PDB file of C-alpha atoms in Angstrom:
ATOM      1  CA  MET A   1     219.587  62.110 122.071  1.00 94.00           C
ATOM      2  CA  LYS A   2     216.389  62.280 123.548  1.00 98.00           C
ATOM      3  CA  ARG A   3     213.908  59.755 123.665  1.00 98.00           C
ATOM      4  CA  ILE A   4     210.390  60.251 122.384  1.00 99.00           C
ATOM      5  CA  VAL A   5     207.368  58.513 123.037  1.00 98.00           C
ATOM      6  CA  VAL A   6     204.157  59.229 121.023  1.00 98.00           C
ATOM      7  CA  LEU A   7     201.212  58.286 121.356  1.00 98.00           C
ATOM      8  CA  VAL A   8     198.602  57.933 118.231  1.00 98.00           C
ATOM      9  CA  SER A   9     194.749  57.721 117.383  1.00 98.00           C
ATOM     10  CA  GLY A  10     194.173  57.827 113.987  1.00 97.00           C
ATOM     11  CA  SER A  11     196.339  58.173 111.067  1.00 97.00           C
ATOM     12  CA  GLY A  12     199.475  58.842 112.810  1.00 98.00           C
ATOM     13  CA  SER A  13     200.948  61.127 110.078  1.00 98.00           C
ATOM     14  CA  ASN A  14     201.976  63.626 112.459  1.00 98.00           C
ATOM     15  CA  LEU A  15     203.565  60.887 113.922  1.00 98.00           C
ATOM     16  CA  GLN A  16     205.873  60.425 110.006  1.00 98.00           C
ATOM     17  CA  ALA A  17     206.416  63.886 110.042  1.00 98.00           C
ATOM     18  CA  ILE A  18     208.269  64.015 113.617  1.00 98.00           C
ATOM     19  CA  MET A  19     209.748  60.229 112.505  1.00 98.00           C
ATOM     20  CA  ASP A  20     211.458  62.058 109.166  1.00 98.00           C
ATOM     21  CA  ALA A  21     213.216  64.368 110.847  1.00 98.00           C
ATOM     22  CA  CYS A  22     214.236  61.982 113.705  1.00 98.00           C
ATOM     23  CA  GLN A  23     215.990  60.315 110.052  1.00 97.00           C
ATOM     24  CA  GLN A  24     216.890  63.385 108.641  1.00 98.00           C
ATOM     25  CA  ASP A  25     218.793  64.777 112.208  1.00 97.00           C
ATOM     26  CA  ARG A  26     216.617  67.649 112.298  1.00 98.00           C
ATOM     27  CA  ILE A  27     215.441  66.203 116.424  1.00 98.00           C
ATOM     28  CA  ASN A  28     218.106  65.112 118.692  1.00 98.00           C
ATOM     29  CA  GLY A  29     216.317  62.443 119.174  1.00 98.00           C
ATOM     30  CA  ARG A  30     214.764  58.957 117.681  1.00 98.00           C
ATOM     31  CA  VAL A  31     211.165  57.733 118.470  1.00 98.00           C
ATOM     32  CA  VAL A  32     211.558  54.961 120.555  1.00 98.00           C
ATOM     33  CA  ALA A  33     207.689  53.695 121.066  1.00 98.00           C
ATOM     34  CA  VAL A  34     204.159  54.619 119.756  1.00 98.00           C
ATOM     35  CA  PHE A  35     201.528  53.496 121.972  1.00 98.00           C
ATOM     36  CA  SER A  36     197.966  54.304 120.900  1.00 98.00           C
ATOM     37  CA  ASN A  37     194.636  53.595 122.587  1.00 97.00           C
ATOM     38  CA  LYS A  38     193.433  51.856 119.025  1.00 97.00           C
ATOM     39  CA  ALA A  39     194.742  48.579 117.729  1.00 97.00           C
ATOM     40  CA  SER A  40     193.365  49.947 114.217  1.00 97.00           C
ATOM     41  CA  ALA A  41     195.811  52.695 114.419  1.00 98.00           C
ATOM     42  CA  PHE A  42     197.223  53.201 111.250  1.00 98.00           C
ATOM     43  CA  GLY A  43     199.775  54.797 113.476  1.00 98.00           C
ATOM     44  CA  LEU A  44     200.931  52.270 114.990  1.00 98.00           C
ATOM     45  CA  GLU A  45     201.841  50.800 111.526  1.00 98.00           C
ATOM     46  CA  ARG A  46     203.822  53.227 110.107  1.00 98.00           C
ATOM     47  CA  ALA A  47     205.883  53.368 113.401  1.00 98.00           C
ATOM     48  CA  ARG A  48     205.857  49.383 112.742  1.00 98.00           C
ATOM     49  CA  ASN A  49     206.584  50.322 109.129  1.00 98.00           C
ATOM     50  CA  ALA A  50     209.739  52.088 110.190  1.00 98.00           C
ATOM     51  CA  ALA A  51     211.023  49.369 113.648  1.00 98.00           C
ATOM     52  CA  ILE A  52     209.878  51.673 116.113  1.00 98.00           C
ATOM     53  CA  PRO A  53     207.843  48.880 118.368  1.00 98.00           C
ATOM     54  CA  ALA A  54     204.263  49.990 118.961  1.00 98.00           C
ATOM     55  CA  PHE A  55     201.869  48.398 121.145  1.00 98.00           C
ATOM     56  CA  ALA A  56     197.570  49.492 121.525  1.00 98.00           C
ATOM     57  CA  LEU A  57     195.668  49.400 124.475  1.00 97.00           C
ATOM     58  CA  SER A  58     192.239  48.971 124.852  1.00 94.00           C
ATOM     59  CA  ALA A  59     190.208  51.168 127.596  1.00 92.00           C
ATOM     60  CA  SER A  60     186.871  48.193 127.544  1.00 92.00           C
ATOM     61  CA  ALA A  61     189.709  46.394 129.885  1.00 93.00           C
ATOM     62  CA  PHE A  62     189.917  49.319 132.568  1.00 95.00           C
ATOM     63  CA  ALA A  63     187.395  50.269 135.005  1.00 94.00           C
ATOM     64  CA  ASP A  64     187.876  53.118 134.260  1.00 94.00           C
ATOM     65  CA  ARG A  65     190.015  56.251 132.341  1.00 92.00           C
ATOM     66  CA  GLU A  66     192.135  56.238 135.765  1.00 94.00           C
ATOM     67  CA  ALA A  67     193.331  52.911 135.113  1.00 96.00           C
ATOM     68  CA  PHE A  68     193.706  52.638 131.866  1.00 97.00           C
ATOM     69  CA  ASP A  69     196.349  56.121 132.379  1.00 97.00           C
ATOM     70  CA  ARG A  70     198.506  54.198 135.410  1.00 97.00           C
ATOM     71  CA  GLN A  71     198.768  51.104 133.010  1.00 97.00           C
ATOM     72  CA  LEU A  72     200.415  53.357 130.316  1.00 98.00           C
ATOM     73  CA  ILE A  73     202.043  55.549 132.286  1.00 98.00           C
ATOM     74  CA  GLU A  74     203.707  51.746 133.726  1.00 98.00           C
ATOM     75  CA  GLU A  75     203.913  50.716 129.417  1.00 98.00           C
ATOM     76  CA  ILE A  76     205.998  54.080 128.841  1.00 98.00           C
ATOM     77  CA  ASP A  77     207.757  53.905 131.863  1.00 98.00           C
ATOM     78  CA  ARG A  78     209.619  51.410 130.626  1.00 98.00           C
ATOM     79  CA  TRP A  79     210.716  53.642 127.185  1.00 98.00           C
ATOM     80  CA  GLN A  80     212.141  56.491 129.556  1.00 98.00           C
ATOM     81  CA  PRO A  81     210.638  58.922 127.950  1.00 98.00           C
ATOM     82  CA  ASP A  82     212.375  62.366 128.059  1.00 98.00           C
ATOM     83  CA  LEU A  83     209.611  63.968 125.939  1.00 98.00           C
ATOM     84  CA  LEU A  84     205.795  62.224 125.313  1.00 98.00           C
ATOM     85  CA  VAL A  85     204.513  63.286 122.307  1.00 98.00           C
ATOM     86  CA  LEU A  86     200.181  62.915 121.709  1.00 98.00           C
ATOM     87  CA  ALA A  87     200.011  63.016 117.897  1.00 98.00           C
ATOM     88  CA  GLY A  88     196.002  62.983 117.246  1.00 96.00           C
ATOM     89  CA  TYR A  89     195.961  61.688 120.531  1.00 97.00           C
ATOM     90  CA  MET A  90     191.914  61.788 121.282  1.00 94.00           C
ATOM     91  CA  ARG A  91     191.079  60.205 125.346  1.00 94.00           C
ATOM     92  CA  ILE A  92     191.192  63.241 127.264  1.00 92.00           C
ATOM     93  CA  LEU A  93     193.812  62.315 129.895  1.00 95.00           C
ATOM     94  CA  SER A  94     193.261  62.045 133.996  1.00 95.00           C
ATOM     95  CA  PRO A  95     195.110  64.688 136.367  1.00 96.00           C
ATOM     96  CA  GLN A  96     197.112  61.617 137.211  1.00 96.00           C
ATOM     97  CA  PHE A  97     199.180  60.925 133.459  1.00 97.00           C
ATOM     98  CA  VAL A  98     199.166  64.902 133.450  1.00 97.00           C
ATOM     99  CA  ALA A  99     200.954  65.584 136.207  1.00 97.00           C
ATOM    100  CA  HIS A 100     203.606  61.946 135.548  1.00 98.00           C
ATOM    101  CA  TYR A 101     204.533  64.055 132.456  1.00 98.00           C
ATOM    102  CA  HIS A 102     204.671  67.583 133.872  1.00 94.00           C
ATOM    103  CA  ASP A 103     207.143  69.541 132.407  1.00 96.00           C
ATOM    104  CA  ARG A 104     207.630  66.897 128.755  1.00 98.00           C
ATOM    105  CA  LEU A 105     203.987  66.307 127.299  1.00 98.00           C
ATOM    106  CA  LEU A 106     203.847  67.915 123.945  1.00 98.00           C
ATOM    107  CA  ASN A 107     199.938  68.305 122.275  1.00 98.00           C
ATOM    108  CA  ILE A 108     199.241  70.141 118.900  1.00 98.00           C
ATOM    109  CA  HIS A 109     195.255  70.817 118.799  1.00 97.00           C
ATOM    110  CA  PRO A 110     194.194  71.917 115.305  1.00 97.00           C
ATOM    111  CA  SER A 111     193.204  76.042 115.907  1.00 97.00           C
ATOM    112  CA  LEU A 112     194.277  79.130 117.392  1.00 97.00           C
ATOM    113  CA  LEU A 113     194.143  78.288 120.947  1.00 97.00           C
ATOM    114  CA  PRO A 114     192.694  80.038 122.765  1.00 95.00           C
ATOM    115  CA  LYS A 115     190.124  79.525 119.458  1.00 96.00           C
ATOM    116  CA  TYR A 116     187.958  76.587 119.378  1.00 96.00           C
ATOM    117  CA  PRO A 117     189.691  73.595 122.172  1.00 95.00           C
ATOM    118  CA  GLY A 118     188.461  70.587 121.795  1.00 93.00           C
ATOM    119  CA  LEU A 119     186.812  69.118 118.848  1.00 92.00           C
ATOM    120  CA  HIS A 120     185.335  69.826 115.620  1.00 95.00           C
ATOM    121  CA  THR A 121     187.954  72.603 115.065  1.00 97.00           C
ATOM    122  CA  HIS A 122     187.416  73.178 111.409  1.00 97.00           C
ATOM    123  CA  ARG A 123     183.690  73.119 111.144  1.00 95.00           C
ATOM    124  CA  GLN A 124     183.795  75.408 113.243  1.00 97.00           C
ATOM    125  CA  ALA A 125     186.142  77.496 111.824  1.00 97.00           C
ATOM    126  CA  LEU A 126     183.613  77.716 108.340  1.00 96.00           C
ATOM    127  CA  ASP A 127     181.291  77.808 110.411  1.00 96.00           C
ATOM    128  CA  ASN A 128     181.825  81.126 112.404  1.00 96.00           C
ATOM    129  CA  GLY A 129     182.813  82.480 108.251  1.00 96.00           C
ATOM    130  CA  ASP A 130     186.369  82.765 109.456  1.00 97.00           C
ATOM    131  CA  THR A 131     189.053  83.813 106.962  1.00 97.00           C
ATOM    132  CA  GLU A 132     192.221  82.542 109.539  1.00 97.00           C
ATOM    133  CA  HIS A 133     192.109  79.127 111.247  1.00 97.00           C
ATOM    134  CA  GLY A 134     195.647  77.117 112.426  1.00 97.00           C
ATOM    135  CA  THR A 135     197.919  74.815 114.165  1.00 97.00           C
ATOM    136  CA  SER A 136     198.478  75.301 118.116  1.00 98.00           C
ATOM    137  CA  VAL A 137     201.493  74.181 119.572  1.00 98.00           C
ATOM    138  CA  HIS A 138     201.601  73.613 123.168  1.00 98.00           C
ATOM    139  CA  PHE A 139     202.563  71.696 126.370  1.00 98.00           C
ATOM    140  CA  VAL A 140     200.153  69.612 128.231  1.00 98.00           C
ATOM    141  CA  THR A 141     198.380  70.687 131.931  1.00 96.00           C
ATOM    142  CA  ASP A 142     194.867  69.513 133.708  1.00 92.00           C
ATOM    143  CA  LYS A 143     192.745  72.028 131.601  1.00 92.00           C
ATOM    144  CA  LEU A 144     191.790  70.381 128.385  1.00 89.00           C
ATOM    145  CA  ASP A 145     194.107  72.284 125.244  1.00 93.00           C
ATOM    146  CA  GLY A 146     194.951  74.615 127.744  1.00 94.00           C
ATOM    147  CA  GLY A 147     197.874  75.076 128.063  1.00 97.00           C
ATOM    148  CA  PRO A 148     201.023  76.753 127.014  1.00 98.00           C
ATOM    149  CA  VAL A 149     201.327  77.537 123.964  1.00 98.00           C
ATOM    150  CA  ILE A 150     204.993  77.447 121.763  1.00 98.00           C
ATOM    151  CA  LEU A 151     203.800  78.271 118.268  1.00 98.00           C
ATOM    152  CA  GLN A 152     201.417  78.992 116.465  1.00 97.00           C
ATOM    153  CA  ALA A 153     201.226  79.066 112.184  1.00 97.00           C
ATOM    154  CA  ARG A 154     198.077  80.368 110.615  1.00 97.00           C
ATOM    155  CA  VAL A 155     196.447  79.698 107.317  1.00 97.00           C
ATOM    156  CA  PRO A 156     193.366  81.519 105.382  1.00 97.00           C
ATOM    157  CA  VAL A 157     189.968  80.292 104.835  1.00 97.00           C
ATOM    158  CA  PHE A 158     187.900  80.951 101.722  1.00 96.00           C
ATOM    159  CA  ALA A 159     184.364  81.523 101.462  1.00 92.00           C
ATOM    160  CA  GLU A 160     184.543  78.529  99.196  1.00 95.00           C
ATOM    161  CA  ASP A 161     186.426  75.637 101.354  1.00 96.00           C
ATOM    162  CA  SER A 162     185.555  72.758 102.010  1.00 96.00           C
ATOM    163  CA  GLU A 163     185.664  71.300 105.372  1.00 97.00           C
ATOM    164  CA  ALA A 164     187.735  68.101 103.317  1.00 97.00           C
ATOM    165  CA  GLU A 165     189.946  71.376 102.041  1.00 97.00           C
ATOM    166  CA  VAL A 166     190.669  73.543 105.345  1.00 97.00           C
ATOM    167  CA  ILE A 167     192.188  70.476 106.955  1.00 97.00           C
ATOM    168  CA  ALA A 168     193.918  69.801 104.998  1.00 97.00           C
ATOM    169  CA  ARG A 169     195.771  72.371 104.961  1.00 97.00           C
ATOM    170  CA  VAL A 170     196.275  72.996 108.555  1.00 98.00           C
ATOM    171  CA  GLN A 171     197.701  69.431 108.521  1.00 97.00           C
ATOM    172  CA  HIS A 172     200.578  70.213 106.181  1.00 97.00           C
ATOM    173  CA  GLN A 173     201.331  73.022 108.518  1.00 98.00           C
ATOM    174  CA  GLU A 174     201.116  70.906 110.896  1.00 98.00           C
ATOM    175  CA  HIS A 175     203.505  68.704 110.198  1.00 98.00           C
ATOM    176  CA  ALA A 176     205.574  71.961 109.516  1.00 98.00           C
ATOM    177  CA  ILE A 177     205.069  73.087 112.997  1.00 98.00           C
ATOM    178  CA  TYR A 178     205.607  69.675 115.103  1.00 98.00           C
ATOM    179  CA  PRO A 179     208.706  68.762 114.471  1.00 98.00           C
ATOM    180  CA  LEU A 180     210.759  72.281 114.824  1.00 98.00           C
ATOM    181  CA  VAL A 181     209.573  72.511 117.947  1.00 98.00           C
ATOM    182  CA  VAL A 182     210.264  68.660 118.583  1.00 98.00           C
ATOM    183  CA  SER A 183     213.803  69.475 117.935  1.00 98.00           C
ATOM    184  CA  TRP A 184     213.580  72.971 120.165  1.00 98.00           C
ATOM    185  CA  PHE A 185     212.664  70.506 122.930  1.00 98.00           C
ATOM    186  CA  THR A 186     215.164  67.843 122.694  1.00 98.00           C
ATOM    187  CA  ALA A 187     217.827  70.524 122.041  1.00 98.00           C
ATOM    188  CA  GLY A 188     217.248  71.795 125.093  1.00 98.00           C
ATOM    189  CA  ARG A 189     216.033  75.275 124.161  1.00 98.00           C
ATOM    190  CA  LEU A 190     212.361  75.061 125.448  1.00 98.00           C
ATOM    191  CA  GLU A 191     210.724  74.489 128.417  1.00 98.00           C
ATOM    192  CA  MET A 192     208.432  74.650 130.411  1.00 97.00           C
ATOM    193  CA  ARG A 193     208.241  76.827 133.809  1.00 96.00           C
ATOM    194  CA  ASP A 194     205.957  78.556 136.117  1.00 94.00           C
ATOM    195  CA  ASN A 195     203.225  77.303 133.468  1.00 93.00           C
ATOM    196  CA  ALA A 196     204.678  79.513 130.636  1.00 97.00           C
ATOM    197  CA  ALA A 197     206.737  78.492 127.718  1.00 98.00           C
ATOM    198  CA  TRP A 198     210.168  79.310 127.701  1.00 98.00           C
ATOM    199  CA  LEU A 199     212.323  79.406 124.552  1.00 98.00           C
ATOM    200  CA  ASP A 200     216.134  79.987 124.734  1.00 98.00           C
ATOM    201  CA  GLY A 201     215.767  81.478 128.791  1.00 97.00           C
ATOM    202  CA  VAL A 202     212.533  84.736 126.991  1.00 97.00           C
ATOM    203  CA  ARG A 203     209.608  83.554 128.115  1.00 97.00           C
ATOM    204  CA  LEU A 204     206.890  83.516 125.153  1.00 98.00           C
ATOM    205  CA  PRO A 205     203.948  85.468 125.019  1.00 96.00           C
ATOM    206  CA  PRO A 206     200.168  83.811 124.941  1.00 94.00           C
ATOM    207  CA  GLN A 207     200.804  83.015 121.069  1.00 94.00           C
ATOM    208  CA  GLY A 208     203.953  81.020 121.752  1.00 97.00           C
ATOM    209  CA  TYR A 209     206.813  82.301 119.370  1.00 96.00           C
ATOM    210  CA  ALA A 210     206.545  84.165 116.763  1.00 79.00           C
ATOM    211  CA  GLU A 211     209.160  85.643 114.964  1.00 57.00           C
ATOM    212  CA  GLU A 212     209.246  89.667 113.916  1.00 45.00           C
TER     213      GLU A 212
END
């Protein structure tokens, strides 16, 4: 059974979806620890409610991002993770952090990458009159939201939609696809090599896995 560490900054709804999937044996693994850069993050409470150790590190206690990440690496490595999952973690990671967890670091981003990297993706989709939006699970590299895409989910955007309605529609899909991708990794089906995502020995296209 694989050991999973999750990083959160907010409510932790994707963390909850992953914990639930582990509990239901849909993931061959378990969340062994949760970390946050915000002590107030509700994701920490979700972890504690599930009897999972949860920790917060404050960036203000460190001289710079590299010092923060060095301490975070030290604390994460105590849990010997096979996989590190970013679930709404809102800090940009240092190159040393990404390199340390190379090939075992996943993120979910609320857009159809490479469209709309960074913040405020739902507002951008609405402002640009998009009729389709979505979410992407990808491996993490030094390029912000630029690592190999593994799986995407698409949702419609309607002219009368509010931002909250688009967010809810996207999050519903996130809670389905993120545990699925984690399950692929923990089952040994998913890997990153040659700067690409591979599933069952097949190199995935730039938009990730697409069922025929």
